[in-house]
PDB file of C-alpha atoms in Angstrom:
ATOM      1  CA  UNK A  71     -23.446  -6.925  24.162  1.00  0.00           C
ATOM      2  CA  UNK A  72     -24.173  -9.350  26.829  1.00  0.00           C
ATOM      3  CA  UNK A  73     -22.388 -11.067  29.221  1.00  0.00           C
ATOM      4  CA  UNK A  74     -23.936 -14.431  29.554  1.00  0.00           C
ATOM      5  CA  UNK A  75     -21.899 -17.498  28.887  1.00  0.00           C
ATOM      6  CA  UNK A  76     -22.242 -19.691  25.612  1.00  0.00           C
ATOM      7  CA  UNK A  77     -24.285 -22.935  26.754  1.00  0.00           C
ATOM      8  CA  UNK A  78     -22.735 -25.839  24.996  1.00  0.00           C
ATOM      9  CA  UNK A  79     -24.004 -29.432  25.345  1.00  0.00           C
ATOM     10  CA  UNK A  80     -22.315 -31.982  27.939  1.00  0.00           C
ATOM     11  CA  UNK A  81     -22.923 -35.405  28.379  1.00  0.00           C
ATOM     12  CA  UNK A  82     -22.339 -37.204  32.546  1.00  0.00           C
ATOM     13  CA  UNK A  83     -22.983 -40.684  32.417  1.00  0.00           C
ATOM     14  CA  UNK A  84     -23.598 -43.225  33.873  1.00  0.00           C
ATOM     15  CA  UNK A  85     -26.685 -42.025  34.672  1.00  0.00           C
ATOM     16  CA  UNK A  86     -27.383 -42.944  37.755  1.00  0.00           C
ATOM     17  CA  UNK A  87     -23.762 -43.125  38.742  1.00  0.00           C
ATOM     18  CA  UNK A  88     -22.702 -45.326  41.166  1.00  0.00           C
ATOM     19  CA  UNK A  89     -19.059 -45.356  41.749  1.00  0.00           C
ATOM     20  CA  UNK A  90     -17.769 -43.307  39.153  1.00  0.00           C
ATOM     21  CA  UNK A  91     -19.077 -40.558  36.821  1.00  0.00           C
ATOM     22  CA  UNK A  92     -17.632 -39.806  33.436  1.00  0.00           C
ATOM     23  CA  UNK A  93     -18.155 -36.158  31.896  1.00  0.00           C
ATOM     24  CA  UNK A  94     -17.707 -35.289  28.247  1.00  0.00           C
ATOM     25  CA  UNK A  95     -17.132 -31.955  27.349  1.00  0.00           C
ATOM     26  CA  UNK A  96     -17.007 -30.740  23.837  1.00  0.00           C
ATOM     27  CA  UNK A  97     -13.941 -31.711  21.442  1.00  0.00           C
ATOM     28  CA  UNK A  98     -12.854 -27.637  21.361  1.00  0.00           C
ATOM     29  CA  UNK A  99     -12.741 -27.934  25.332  1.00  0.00           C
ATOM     30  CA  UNK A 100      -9.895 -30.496  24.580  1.00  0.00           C
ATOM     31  CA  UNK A 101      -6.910 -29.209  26.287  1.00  0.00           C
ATOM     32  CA  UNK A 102      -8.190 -26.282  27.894  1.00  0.00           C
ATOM     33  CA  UNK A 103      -8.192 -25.342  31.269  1.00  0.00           C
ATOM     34  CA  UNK A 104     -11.656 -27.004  32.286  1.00  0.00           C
ATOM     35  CA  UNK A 105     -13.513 -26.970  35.740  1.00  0.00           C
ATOM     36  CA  UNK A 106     -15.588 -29.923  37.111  1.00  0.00           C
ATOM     37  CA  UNK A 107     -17.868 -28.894  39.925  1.00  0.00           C
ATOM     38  CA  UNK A 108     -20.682 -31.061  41.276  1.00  0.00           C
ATOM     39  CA  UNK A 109     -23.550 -29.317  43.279  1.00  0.00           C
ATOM     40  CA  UNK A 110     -25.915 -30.990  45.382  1.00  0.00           C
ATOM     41  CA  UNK A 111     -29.532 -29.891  45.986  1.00  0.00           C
ATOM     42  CA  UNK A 112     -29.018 -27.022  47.804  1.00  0.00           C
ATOM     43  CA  UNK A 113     -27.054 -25.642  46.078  1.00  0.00           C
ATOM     44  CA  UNK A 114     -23.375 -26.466  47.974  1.00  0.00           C
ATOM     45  CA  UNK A 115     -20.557 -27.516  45.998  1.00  0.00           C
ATOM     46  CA  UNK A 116     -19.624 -31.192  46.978  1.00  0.00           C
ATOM     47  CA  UNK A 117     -16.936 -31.654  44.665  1.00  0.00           C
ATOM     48  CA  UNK A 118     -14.206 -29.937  42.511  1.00  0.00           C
ATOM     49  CA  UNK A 119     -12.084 -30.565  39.656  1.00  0.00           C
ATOM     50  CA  UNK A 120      -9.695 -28.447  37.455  1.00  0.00           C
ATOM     51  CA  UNK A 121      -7.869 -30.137  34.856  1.00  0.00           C
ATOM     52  CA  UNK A 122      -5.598 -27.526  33.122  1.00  0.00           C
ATOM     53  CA  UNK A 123      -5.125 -29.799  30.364  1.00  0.00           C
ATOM     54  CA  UNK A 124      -8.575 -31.449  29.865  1.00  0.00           C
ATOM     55  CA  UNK A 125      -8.996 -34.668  27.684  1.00  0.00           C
ATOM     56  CA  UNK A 126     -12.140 -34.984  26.031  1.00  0.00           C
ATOM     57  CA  UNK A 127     -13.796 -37.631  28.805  1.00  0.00           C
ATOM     58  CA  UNK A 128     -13.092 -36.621  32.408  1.00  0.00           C
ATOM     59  CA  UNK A 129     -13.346 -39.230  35.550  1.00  0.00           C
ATOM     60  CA  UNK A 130     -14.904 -37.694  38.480  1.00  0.00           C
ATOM     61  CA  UNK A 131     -15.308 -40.352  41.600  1.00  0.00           C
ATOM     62  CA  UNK A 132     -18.704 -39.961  43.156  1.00  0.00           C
ATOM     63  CA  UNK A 133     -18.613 -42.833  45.522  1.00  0.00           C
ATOM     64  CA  UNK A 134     -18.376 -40.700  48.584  1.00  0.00           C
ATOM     65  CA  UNK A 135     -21.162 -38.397  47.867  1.00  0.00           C
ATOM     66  CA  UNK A 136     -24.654 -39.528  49.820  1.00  0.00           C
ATOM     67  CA  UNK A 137     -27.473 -40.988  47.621  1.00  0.00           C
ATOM     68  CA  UNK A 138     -29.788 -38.170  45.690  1.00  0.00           C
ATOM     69  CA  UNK A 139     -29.843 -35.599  42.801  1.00  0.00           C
ATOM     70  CA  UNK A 140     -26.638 -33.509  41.851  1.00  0.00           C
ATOM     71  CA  UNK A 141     -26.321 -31.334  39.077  1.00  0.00           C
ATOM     72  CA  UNK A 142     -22.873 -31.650  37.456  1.00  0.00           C
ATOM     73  CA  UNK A 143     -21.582 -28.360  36.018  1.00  0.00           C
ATOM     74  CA  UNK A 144     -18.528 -28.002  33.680  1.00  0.00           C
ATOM     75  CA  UNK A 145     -16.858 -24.842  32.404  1.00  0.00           C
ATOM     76  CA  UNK A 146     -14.210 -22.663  30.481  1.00  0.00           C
ATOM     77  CA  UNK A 147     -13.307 -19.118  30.955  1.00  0.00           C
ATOM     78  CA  UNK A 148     -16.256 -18.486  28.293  1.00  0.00           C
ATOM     79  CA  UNK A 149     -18.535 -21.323  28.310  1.00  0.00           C
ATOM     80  CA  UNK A 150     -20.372 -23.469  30.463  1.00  0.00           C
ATOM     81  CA  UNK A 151     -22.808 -26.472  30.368  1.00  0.00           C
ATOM     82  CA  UNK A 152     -24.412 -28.659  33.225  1.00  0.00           C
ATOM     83  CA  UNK A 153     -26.565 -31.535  33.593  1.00  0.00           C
ATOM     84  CA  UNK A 154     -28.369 -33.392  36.298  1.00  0.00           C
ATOM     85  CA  UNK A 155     -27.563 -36.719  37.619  1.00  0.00           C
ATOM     86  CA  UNK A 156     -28.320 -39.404  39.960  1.00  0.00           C
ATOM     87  CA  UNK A 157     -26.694 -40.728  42.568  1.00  0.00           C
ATOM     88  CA  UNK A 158     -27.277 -44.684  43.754  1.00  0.00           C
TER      89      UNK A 158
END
């Protein structure tokens, strides 16, 4: 029995993101307490969201983060998934 989280696919886009970045998160995640987080290079979280109702396509504004790599991560009590982006 292990412990490790179920990876499940997620799409961010646009990719690059300029202004705005939308996140879709699987159809079962749909009203589910579901965390946002973007990470920048080093590791640091830059940004957090928790919707305790999530919709299928979440809005996350990036226009105050710095130009650069992130990796956007999004998860449920028991699953996770994350993708890199870019930032313009």
């Amino acid at each position: 029995p292990s412990e490790t989280m179920a990876v499940v696919k997620m799409q961010a886009y646009p990719n690059p993101a300029v202004n705005e970045l939308r996140v879709t998160v699987p159809l079962a995640w749909q009203n589910k307490n579901v965390s946002y987080q973007v990470f920048n290079t080093n590791g640091q979280l830059v940004k957090q969201i928790v919707n305790p109702a999530a919709s299928q396509t979440e809005t996350i504004d990036v226009k105050d983060l710095g130009a650069g790599l992130y990796v956007v991560k999004a998860s449920t009590a028991t699953e996770s998934a994350a993708q890199r982006i870019i930032k313009k």
